[in-house]
Tab-separated table of C-alpha atoms and ligand atoms in Angstrom:
chain	number	residue	atom	x	y	z
A	1	MET	CA	34.946	-8.260	30.576
A	2	ILE	CA	33.077	-7.589	27.186
A	3	PRO	CA	32.135	-10.248	24.787
A	4	PRO	CA	32.956	-10.662	21.170
A	5	THR	CA	29.706	-12.239	20.119
A	6	THR	CA	26.230	-12.223	21.087
A	7	ALA	CA	23.133	-14.390	20.621
A	8	GLN	CA	20.097	-12.855	18.897
A	9	TRP	CA	16.771	-13.233	17.391
A	10	ILE	CA	16.538	-12.136	14.054
A	11	ILE	CA	13.230	-11.682	11.453
A	12	GLU	CA	13.975	-12.873	7.604
A	13	CYS	CA	11.703	-10.549	5.535
A	14	GLY	CA	9.317	-12.008	3.283
A	15	ASN	CA	9.355	-15.486	5.003
A	16	ALA	CA	5.985	-14.957	6.834
A	17	LYS	CA	4.049	-17.940	5.573
A	18	THR	CA	0.908	-16.267	4.404
A	19	LYS	CA	0.003	-12.530	3.799
A	20	GLN	CA	-3.710	-13.239	4.659
A	21	PRO	CA	-4.910	-11.708	8.081
A	22	GLN	CA	-4.817	-14.689	10.599
A	23	PRO	CA	-7.639	-15.739	12.951
A	24	HIS	CA	-6.983	-15.788	16.783
A	25	ARG	CA	-6.889	-19.204	17.802
A	26	ALA	CA	-7.879	-20.639	21.041
A	27	THR	CA	-4.511	-22.555	21.772
A	28	LEU	CA	-1.243	-21.244	21.545
A	29	ASN	CA	0.058	-21.043	17.738
A	30	THR	CA	3.558	-20.344	17.082
A	31	SER	CA	3.673	-22.012	13.389
A	32	THR	CA	3.383	-18.435	11.849
A	33	PHE	CA	6.757	-17.281	13.262
A	34	ASP	CA	8.670	-19.384	11.565
A	35	SER	CA	10.487	-16.087	9.833
A	36	LEU	CA	12.322	-15.372	13.430
A	37	LYS	CA	15.587	-17.076	13.576
A	38	LEU	CA	18.012	-17.472	16.569
A	39	GLN	CA	21.278	-16.965	15.573
A	40	LYS	CA	24.407	-17.318	17.780
A	41	ASP	CA	27.966	-16.275	17.906
A	42	VAL	CA	27.172	-12.697	15.967
A	43	ALA	CA	30.244	-10.169	16.253
A	44	ILE	CA	29.687	-7.510	18.912
A	45	PRO	CA	30.761	-3.957	16.383
A	46	PRO	CA	33.435	-2.010	17.722
A	47	LEU	CA	32.192	0.773	20.128
A	48	GLN	CA	32.156	4.188	18.246
A	49	PRO	CA	33.040	7.073	20.783
A	50	ASN	CA	29.225	8.113	21.351
A	51	GLU	CA	27.999	4.326	22.061
A	52	CYS	CA	27.248	2.235	24.732
A	53	LEU	CA	27.264	-1.394	24.964
A	54	ILE	CA	24.492	-3.047	26.506
A	55	LYS	CA	23.786	-6.616	28.097
A	56	VAL	CA	20.180	-7.017	27.726
A	57	LEU	CA	18.388	-8.221	30.343
A	58	ALA	CA	14.481	-7.588	29.623
A	59	VAL	CA	12.254	-7.244	26.624
A	60	SER	CA	8.622	-6.085	26.299
A	61	LEU	CA	6.698	-7.157	23.320
A	62	ASN	CA	4.425	-4.264	21.919
A	63	TYR	CA	1.559	-5.044	18.838
A	64	ARG	CA	3.872	-4.283	16.072
A	65	ASP	CA	6.675	-6.605	16.943
A	66	ILE	CA	4.149	-9.473	16.180
A	67	ALA	CA	2.244	-7.406	13.120
A	68	ILE	CA	5.528	-6.731	11.225
A	69	PRO	CA	6.100	-10.513	10.908
A	70	LEU	CA	2.886	-11.339	10.166
A	71	GLU	CA	3.173	-8.650	7.320
A	72	LYS	CA	0.235	-6.804	8.497
A	73	PHE	CA	2.529	-3.153	9.378
A	74	PRO	CA	3.933	-1.652	7.206
A	75	SER	CA	8.040	-2.049	7.402
A	76	PRO	CA	11.217	-1.351	5.361
A	77	ALA	CA	12.127	-3.710	3.109
A	78	ARG	CA	15.546	-5.431	4.756
A	79	SER	CA	16.780	-9.020	4.169
A	80	SER	CA	16.595	-9.407	8.415
A	81	TYR	CA	16.972	-7.432	11.325
A	82	VAL	CA	16.796	-8.021	15.274
A	83	PRO	CA	12.970	-7.299	15.944
A	84	THR	CA	11.485	-5.888	19.480
A	85	SER	CA	10.777	-2.325	19.940
A	86	ASP	CA	11.427	-2.270	23.978
A	87	GLY	CA	14.117	-3.570	26.243
A	88	ALA	CA	16.352	-2.853	29.161
A	89	GLY	CA	19.622	-3.910	30.449
A	90	ILE	CA	22.937	-2.824	32.144
A	91	VAL	CA	25.657	-0.685	30.316
A	92	VAL	CA	28.741	-2.858	29.964
A	93	ALA	CA	31.141	-0.745	27.947
A	94	VAL	CA	31.051	3.102	26.973
A	95	GLY	CA	32.579	5.001	24.132
A	96	ASP	CA	35.026	7.429	24.798
A	97	GLN	CA	32.800	10.819	24.435
A	98	VAL	CA	29.878	9.251	26.259
A	99	THR	CA	28.639	11.443	29.134
A	100	LEU	CA	25.229	10.329	29.776
A	101	HIS	CA	25.377	6.821	30.706
A	102	ARG	CA	28.629	4.845	32.916
A	103	VAL	CA	29.202	0.924	33.062
A	104	GLY	CA	26.767	-0.458	35.705
A	105	ASP	CA	24.137	2.120	34.914
A	106	LYS	CA	20.688	0.359	34.061
A	107	VAL	CA	19.223	2.007	31.006
A	108	CYS	CA	16.085	1.189	28.758
A	109	THR	CA	16.153	1.804	24.914
A	110	LEU	CA	14.155	4.994	23.038
A	111	PHE	CA	12.322	3.678	20.403
A	112	THR	CA	12.210	6.217	18.269
A	113	GLN	CA	16.390	6.787	18.594
A	114	HIS	CA	16.303	10.246	16.859
A	115	HIS	CA	13.409	11.734	18.433
A	116	GLN	CA	15.203	13.541	21.548
A	117	LYS	CA	12.503	16.139	21.991
A	118	GLY	CA	9.883	18.135	20.575
A	119	LEU	CA	7.657	17.644	17.654
A	120	PHE	CA	7.581	14.040	15.604
A	121	LYS	CA	8.977	14.453	12.378
A	122	ILE	CA	8.390	11.854	9.822
A	123	ALA	CA	12.089	11.427	8.829
A	124	MET	CA	12.248	10.387	12.528
A	125	LYS	CA	10.791	7.224	11.321
A	126	LYS	CA	13.803	5.389	10.136
A	127	SER	CA	15.566	5.609	13.427
A	128	PHE	CA	12.873	3.094	14.669
A	129	LEU	CA	13.982	0.189	16.771
A	130	GLY	CA	12.926	-3.426	15.900
A	131	SER	CA	12.692	-2.517	11.938
A	132	ASN	CA	14.915	0.487	10.712
A	133	VAL	CA	17.232	0.055	13.937
A	134	GLY	CA	17.887	-3.441	15.199
A	135	GLY	CA	15.769	-4.112	18.448
A	136	PRO	CA	17.003	-5.500	21.651
A	137	LEU	CA	15.951	-9.191	21.152
A	138	ARG	CA	19.624	-10.225	21.540
A	139	GLN	CA	21.818	-10.827	24.661
A	140	TYR	CA	23.970	-7.804	23.662
A	141	ALA	CA	23.332	-4.184	21.611
A	142	VAL	CA	24.929	-1.652	20.808
A	143	TYR	CA	23.307	2.236	21.135
A	144	THR	CA	24.016	5.787	20.725
A	145	GLU	CA	24.069	7.059	24.127
A	146	THR	CA	21.107	9.273	23.448
A	147	GLY	CA	19.148	6.269	22.629
A	148	LEU	CA	19.168	4.872	26.034
A	149	VAL	CA	17.332	6.229	28.669
A	150	GLN	CA	18.181	5.185	32.985
A	151	VAL	CA	15.444	3.296	34.391
A	152	PRO	CA	13.494	4.338	37.233
A	153	GLN	CA	15.469	3.347	40.461
A	154	SER	CA	11.837	1.770	41.628
A	155	MET	CA	11.770	-0.832	38.663
A	156	SER	CA	13.381	-3.762	38.082
A	157	LEU	CA	14.653	-4.339	34.424
A	158	ILE	CA	11.741	-6.522	33.829
A	159	GLU	CA	9.415	-3.581	34.875
A	160	ALA	CA	11.508	-1.216	32.879
A	161	SER	CA	11.482	-2.952	29.829
A	162	THR	CA	7.854	-2.383	29.563
A	163	LEU	CA	8.356	1.261	29.514
A	164	PRO	CA	9.472	2.472	26.097
A	165	CYS	CA	6.741	2.016	23.749
A	166	ALA	CA	3.422	1.682	26.051
A	167	ALA	CA	4.225	4.241	28.515
A	168	LEU	CA	5.754	6.583	26.661
A	169	THR	CA	2.666	6.350	24.110
A	170	ALA	CA	-0.062	6.769	26.745
A	171	TRP	CA	2.234	9.625	28.052
A	172	ASN	CA	2.383	11.190	25.111
A	173	ALA	CA	-1.399	10.927	24.571
A	174	LEU	CA	-2.401	12.200	28.180
A	175	PHE	CA	0.101	15.142	28.760
A	176	GLY	CA	1.958	15.482	25.066
A	177	LEU	CA	-0.719	18.037	23.507
A	178	GLU	CA	0.004	21.782	25.027
A	179	GLY	CA	-3.387	23.320	26.335
A	180	ARG	CA	-4.891	19.691	26.632
A	181	LYS	CA	-2.822	17.998	29.444
A	182	VAL	CA	-4.826	15.563	31.142
A	183	SER	CA	-6.321	17.387	34.473
A	184	PRO	CA	-7.768	16.333	37.855
A	185	GLY	CA	-11.604	15.257	37.342
A	186	ASP	CA	-11.182	14.709	33.277
A	187	TRP	CA	-12.615	11.572	32.264
A	188	VAL	CA	-10.279	9.503	30.838
A	189	LEU	CA	-11.850	6.130	28.561
A	190	ALA	CA	-8.639	3.600	27.715
A	191	GLN	CA	-9.618	0.995	25.441
A	192	GLY	CA	-8.681	-2.693	26.108
A	193	THR	CA	-6.535	-3.879	28.655
A	194	GLY	CA	-3.533	-4.025	26.902
A	195	GLY	CA	0.001	-2.143	27.377
A	196	VAL	CA	-0.995	1.044	26.067
A	197	SER	CA	-4.069	1.349	27.707
A	198	LEU	CA	-3.447	0.184	30.779
A	199	PHE	CA	-1.111	3.088	31.356
A	200	ALA	CA	-2.939	5.212	30.354
A	201	ALA	CA	-5.079	4.205	33.245
A	202	GLN	CA	-2.534	4.568	36.030
A	203	LEU	CA	-1.384	7.740	34.496
A	204	ALA	CA	-4.568	9.493	34.347
A	205	LEU	CA	-5.303	8.024	37.646
A	206	ALA	CA	-2.427	9.324	39.043
A	207	ALA	CA	-3.345	12.787	37.649
A	208	GLY	CA	-6.450	12.881	39.851
A	209	ALA	CA	-8.539	11.862	36.119
A	210	LYS	CA	-11.524	9.340	36.040
A	211	VAL	CA	-11.097	6.417	34.199
A	212	ILE	CA	-13.362	3.915	32.272
A	213	GLN	CA	-11.716	1.296	30.886
A	214	THR	CA	-13.409	-1.136	27.754
A	215	THR	CA	-12.382	-4.990	27.611
A	216	SER	CA	-13.717	-8.270	25.769
A	217	SER	CA	-13.055	-10.183	29.130
A	218	ASP	CA	-15.324	-9.687	32.154
A	219	PHE	CA	-12.411	-11.495	34.056
A	220	LYS	CA	-10.016	-9.354	32.976
A	221	GLY	CA	-12.367	-6.138	34.032
A	222	GLU	CA	-12.391	-7.544	37.171
A	223	LYS	CA	-8.436	-7.427	37.670
A	224	VAL	CA	-8.420	-3.753	35.993
A	225	LYS	CA	-10.620	-2.846	38.807
A	226	THR	CA	-7.854	-3.188	41.302
A	227	LEU	CA	-5.993	-0.360	39.718
A	228	GLY	CA	-8.864	1.869	40.948
A	229	VAL	CA	-10.227	2.246	37.454
A	230	HIS	CA	-14.435	3.890	37.912
A	231	HIS	CA	-15.875	1.944	35.444
A	232	ILE	CA	-15.391	-0.994	32.887
A	233	ILE	CA	-17.187	-1.629	29.880
A	234	ASN	CA	-17.182	-5.406	28.049
A	235	TYR	CA	-16.962	-4.200	24.406
A	236	LYS	CA	-18.080	-7.282	23.073
A	237	THR	CA	-21.187	-7.418	24.919
A	238	ASP	CA	-21.679	-3.548	24.869
A	239	ALA	CA	-22.415	-3.133	21.111
A	240	SER	CA	-22.571	1.095	21.678
A	241	TRP	CA	-20.027	1.160	24.438
A	242	GLY	CA	-18.873	4.660	23.066
A	243	ALA	CA	-22.890	5.819	23.880
A	244	THR	CA	-22.455	4.025	27.168
A	245	ALA	CA	-19.341	5.417	28.307
A	246	LYS	CA	-20.535	9.099	27.812
A	247	THR	CA	-23.724	8.454	30.009
A	248	LEU	CA	-21.458	7.216	32.623
A	249	THR	CA	-19.765	10.459	32.572
A	250	GLY	CA	-23.288	12.298	33.491
A	251	ASP	CA	-23.125	12.920	29.794
A	252	GLU	CA	-20.220	15.196	29.804
A	253	GLY	CA	-18.316	12.934	27.935
A	254	ILE	CA	-14.436	11.716	27.749
A	255	ALA	CA	-11.605	14.733	27.462
A	256	HIS	CA	-9.398	11.923	26.616
A	257	VAL	CA	-10.096	9.112	24.851
A	258	ILE	CA	-7.113	6.404	24.227
A	259	ASP	CA	-8.093	4.765	20.724
A	260	VAL	CA	-6.457	1.587	20.455
A	261	GLY	CA	-8.676	-0.303	17.991
A	262	GLY	CA	-8.355	2.458	14.806
A	263	GLU	CA	-11.157	2.073	11.987
A	264	GLU	CA	-13.352	-0.202	14.333
A	265	THR	CA	-13.106	1.853	17.444
A	266	ILE	CA	-13.184	5.204	16.010
A	267	THR	CA	-16.630	5.652	15.775
A	268	GLN	CA	-17.468	4.357	19.072
A	269	SER	CA	-14.657	7.112	20.646
A	270	PHE	CA	-16.661	9.870	18.850
A	271	ALA	CA	-19.958	8.772	20.781
A	272	ALA	CA	-17.398	9.614	23.984
A	273	VAL	CA	-15.607	12.548	23.636
A	274	LYS	CA	-16.590	15.465	24.815
A	275	GLU	CA	-16.659	18.675	22.728
A	276	GLU	CA	-13.249	20.151	22.488
A	277	GLY	CA	-12.220	16.633	23.806
A	278	VAL	CA	-9.207	14.850	22.276
A	279	ILE	CA	-9.180	11.650	20.804
A	280	SER	CA	-5.565	10.249	20.661
A	281	VAL	CA	-5.325	7.567	17.561
A	282	VAL	CA	-3.123	5.207	18.580
A	283	GLY	CA	-3.264	1.593	17.412
A	284	PHE	CA	-5.229	-0.657	14.799
A	285	LEU	CA	-6.051	-3.240	16.400
A	286	GLY	CA	-9.548	-3.555	15.486
A	287	ASN	CA	-8.689	-3.151	11.331
A	288	PRO	CA	-6.857	-6.467	10.451
A	289	ASP	CA	-8.361	-6.452	7.359
A	290	GLY	CA	-7.772	-2.942	6.377
A	291	GLN	CA	-11.351	-1.888	5.868
A	292	SER	CA	-11.903	1.732	5.643
A	293	ASN	CA	-14.347	3.726	7.803
A	294	PRO	CA	-16.206	5.771	4.864
A	295	ASP	CA	-18.421	7.904	7.184
A	296	LEU	CA	-14.723	9.079	9.308
A	297	PHE	CA	-14.730	12.445	7.245
A	298	GLY	CA	-18.168	13.480	8.409
A	299	LYS	CA	-17.765	12.049	12.197
A	300	ILE	CA	-14.357	14.333	12.560
A	301	PHE	CA	-16.141	17.413	10.725
A	302	GLY	CA	-19.206	17.057	12.830
A	303	GLN	CA	-18.218	16.120	16.106
A	304	VAL	CA	-15.831	19.160	17.188
A	305	ALA	CA	-12.896	17.259	18.848
A	306	ILE	CA	-9.927	16.728	18.038
A	307	VAL	CA	-8.161	13.745	16.395
A	308	ARG	CA	-4.606	13.524	17.208
A	309	GLY	CA	-2.584	10.567	15.911
A	310	ILE	CA	0.025	9.521	17.893
A	311	ASP	CA	3.842	8.140	17.320
A	312	ILE	CA	5.146	7.021	20.605
A	313	GLY	CA	7.062	10.363	21.998
A	314	SER	CA	10.796	11.305	22.153
A	315	ARG	CA	13.357	11.049	25.048
A	316	GLU	CA	12.506	14.504	26.692
A	317	GLN	CA	8.768	12.916	27.403
A	318	PHE	CA	10.363	9.292	28.185
A	319	VAL	CA	12.422	10.690	31.025
A	320	ALA	CA	9.313	12.806	32.413
A	321	VAL	CA	6.981	10.037	32.289
A	322	CYS	CA	9.619	7.925	34.191
A	323	LYS	CA	9.927	10.553	37.029
A	324	PHE	CA	6.111	10.687	36.858
A	325	MET	CA	5.997	7.176	37.772
A	326	GLU	CA	8.704	7.067	40.300
A	327	ARG	CA	6.745	9.898	41.970
A	328	HIS	CA	3.557	8.329	41.787
A	329	GLY	CA	4.739	4.858	42.604
A	330	ASN	CA	3.229	3.670	39.661
A	331	ARG	CA	4.448	0.254	38.569
A	332	PRO	CA	4.323	-1.682	35.252
A	333	ILE	CA	1.569	-4.064	34.790
A	334	VAL	CA	3.873	-7.551	33.572
A	335	ASP	CA	1.657	-10.650	32.715
A	336	GLU	CA	1.848	-13.194	34.919
A	337	ARG	CA	3.819	-15.653	32.700
A	338	VAL	CA	7.761	-14.467	31.603
A	339	PHE	CA	9.295	-16.128	28.920
A	340	GLY	CA	12.568	-17.156	28.818
A	341	PHE	CA	15.191	-15.718	25.849
A	342	GLU	CA	14.984	-19.147	23.733
A	343	GLU	CA	10.867	-19.023	24.019
A	344	ALA	CA	10.811	-15.909	21.669
A	345	LYS	CA	8.358	-17.732	19.063
A	346	GLU	CA	5.974	-18.489	22.049
A	347	ALA	CA	6.142	-15.021	23.846
A	348	PHE	CA	4.945	-13.685	20.017
A	349	GLY	CA	2.462	-16.368	19.962
A	350	TYR	CA	1.244	-15.497	23.507
A	351	LEU	CA	0.906	-12.043	22.643
A	352	ARG	CA	-1.124	-12.504	19.296
A	353	GLU	CA	-3.694	-14.754	21.118
A	354	GLN	CA	-4.544	-11.791	23.691
A	355	ARG	CA	-4.635	-13.902	26.549
A	356	PHE	CA	-2.488	-11.955	28.411
A	357	MET	CA	-2.938	-8.754	30.518
A	358	GLY	CA	-0.768	-5.995	30.772
A	359	LYS	CA	2.871	-6.675	29.475
A	360	VAL	CA	4.388	-9.545	27.883
A	361	VAL	CA	8.021	-9.976	29.021
A	362	ILE	CA	11.107	-12.018	27.687
A	363	ARG	CA	13.859	-12.546	30.369
A	364	VAL	CA	17.251	-12.501	28.228
A	365	ALA	CA	19.660	-12.847	31.435
A	366	ASP	CA	18.738	-13.888	34.579
A	367	ASP	CA	20.741	-11.484	36.485
A	368	ASP	CA	17.887	-8.650	37.021
A	369	ASN	CA	17.253	-7.606	40.510
B	1	NAP	N1	0.916	4.772	17.588
B	1	NAP	C1	1.880	4.918	18.247
B	1	NAP	O1	2.884	5.179	18.925
B	1	NAP	C2	1.725	3.443	19.143
B	1	NAP	C3	2.367	3.270	20.407
B	1	NAP	C4	2.042	1.810	21.183
B	1	NAP	C5	1.077	0.617	20.431
B	1	NAP	N2	0.598	1.109	19.429
B	1	NAP	C6	-0.358	0.653	19.073
B	1	NAP	O2	-1.718	0.334	19.530
B	1	NAP	C7	-2.435	-0.346	19.514
B	1	NAP	C8	-2.472	-1.139	21.135
B	1	NAP	O3	-0.932	-1.492	21.338
B	1	NAP	P1	-0.662	-2.205	22.477
B	1	NAP	O4	1.010	-2.344	22.763
B	1	NAP	O5	-1.415	-1.675	23.688
B	1	NAP	O6	-1.513	-3.739	22.173
B	1	NAP	P2	-1.701	-5.084	23.126
B	1	NAP	O7	-0.757	-4.587	24.278
B	1	NAP	O8	-1.235	-5.856	22.377
B	1	NAP	O9	-3.394	-4.649	23.424
B	1	NAP	C9	-3.792	-5.630	23.192
B	1	NAP	C10	-5.618	-5.499	23.729
B	1	NAP	O10	-6.014	-4.266	23.061
B	1	NAP	C11	-7.413	-4.898	23.149
B	1	NAP	N3	-8.066	-4.914	22.002
B	1	NAP	C12	-7.779	-5.763	21.150
B	1	NAP	N4	-8.745	-5.597	20.041
B	1	NAP	C13	-9.291	-4.541	20.143
B	1	NAP	C14	-10.411	-3.958	19.783
B	1	NAP	N5	-10.986	-4.178	18.525
B	1	NAP	N6	-11.114	-2.572	20.476
B	1	NAP	C15	-10.685	-2.222	21.413
B	1	NAP	N7	-9.694	-2.737	22.230
B	1	NAP	C16	-9.285	-3.985	22.012
B	1	NAP	C17	-7.620	-6.495	24.096
B	1	NAP	O11	-7.708	-5.954	25.335
B	1	NAP	P3	-8.708	-6.903	26.007
B	1	NAP	O12	-8.270	-8.353	26.183
B	1	NAP	O13	-9.082	-6.578	27.301
B	1	NAP	O14	-10.507	-6.792	25.284
B	1	NAP	C18	-6.346	-6.807	23.762
B	1	NAP	O15	-5.759	-7.759	24.999
B	1	NAP	C19	-1.839	-1.504	18.679
B	1	NAP	O16	-1.937	-1.217	17.832
B	1	NAP	C20	-0.405	-0.943	18.621
B	1	NAP	O17	0.170	-1.269	17.575
B	1	NAP	C21	0.744	2.567	18.746
């Protein structure tokens, strides 16, 4: 039966307590997520012919989900919106013209709803979930059929909820540039042990590449070793970790660098990359204050490498990474703590503390398999 209403979390824009960057705290702190509010009994809109209603089972968090309410991320001015970028659930109703999904299908949301295939276009940003288009942090949500992708059979919905941004971004970085797809024997440098970098490590290893992973935590480093990565470098204790990575390759250099730190890490990425290698500029975790790196242009010009900005990926690529993971038996790494729907603020705070490993997931409903 189709419910008339849903509960949902919303973010009220402009209500964040401060625009100043927040220091990382030793204990869980959720007070800055005051702009996150739980609404009950929100009417579900009638289905259009090409739309599906999904019962959301799980949502995974991405750094942008906390960066937007902390006002560290450019987002369109709206009075309020349903946050989060990734979700997985079950189709409970379909419009008359839907052909891609049936009632009962398990599906993931597509982050860039309008990016179906081919190259990314800036205009597609208006279809980003969890900002421009309402995200899945709600019990029921309506999306266009092309904005949903079938969940890999081998995965639970908790696991599948981690795929839409992080796995697709890692896939795009490693396989998205024609002529530069990761190949067996290539060296890959994945920075940190967050969602994108762990997927990058898994995908690269499955493709026969060799992986160097950085982390600020020796404890996390030990856990990552179990994935089969070849070397771990602690980027807090090794100030020249980019050069160290290159040395570990026998001075060959890194074919694919997954750069998540932006301005703070790009210089080290240049120290690590090989000639004509690819640095995928994915994130901005190391640039909380927005300082610029004045030397950047000289580095790009002097290094002879490909520096490629990444914006998630297309539906076609999402289908491809799901198939690849199925074929190679890859399972997403979900942090040991999974939050309840009512604990969304705690989950956002937990992500901010960076004590997790892999993906932080909110279980929206209990009937996952
Ligand atoms: N361009 C795109 O399409 C795209 C898509 C997804 C994400 N992103 C961006 O990519 C970045 C990573 O996303 P994510 O989802 O993987 O984040 P995440 O899951 O929140 O990852 C956080 C981890 O990154 C590592 N880290 C933090 N600061 C670092 C630094 N200065 N240098 C190196 N590593 C650092 C830490 O690993 P340790 O704890 O091991 O030190 C931390 O635990 C974010 O900025 C996000 O907004 C971009």
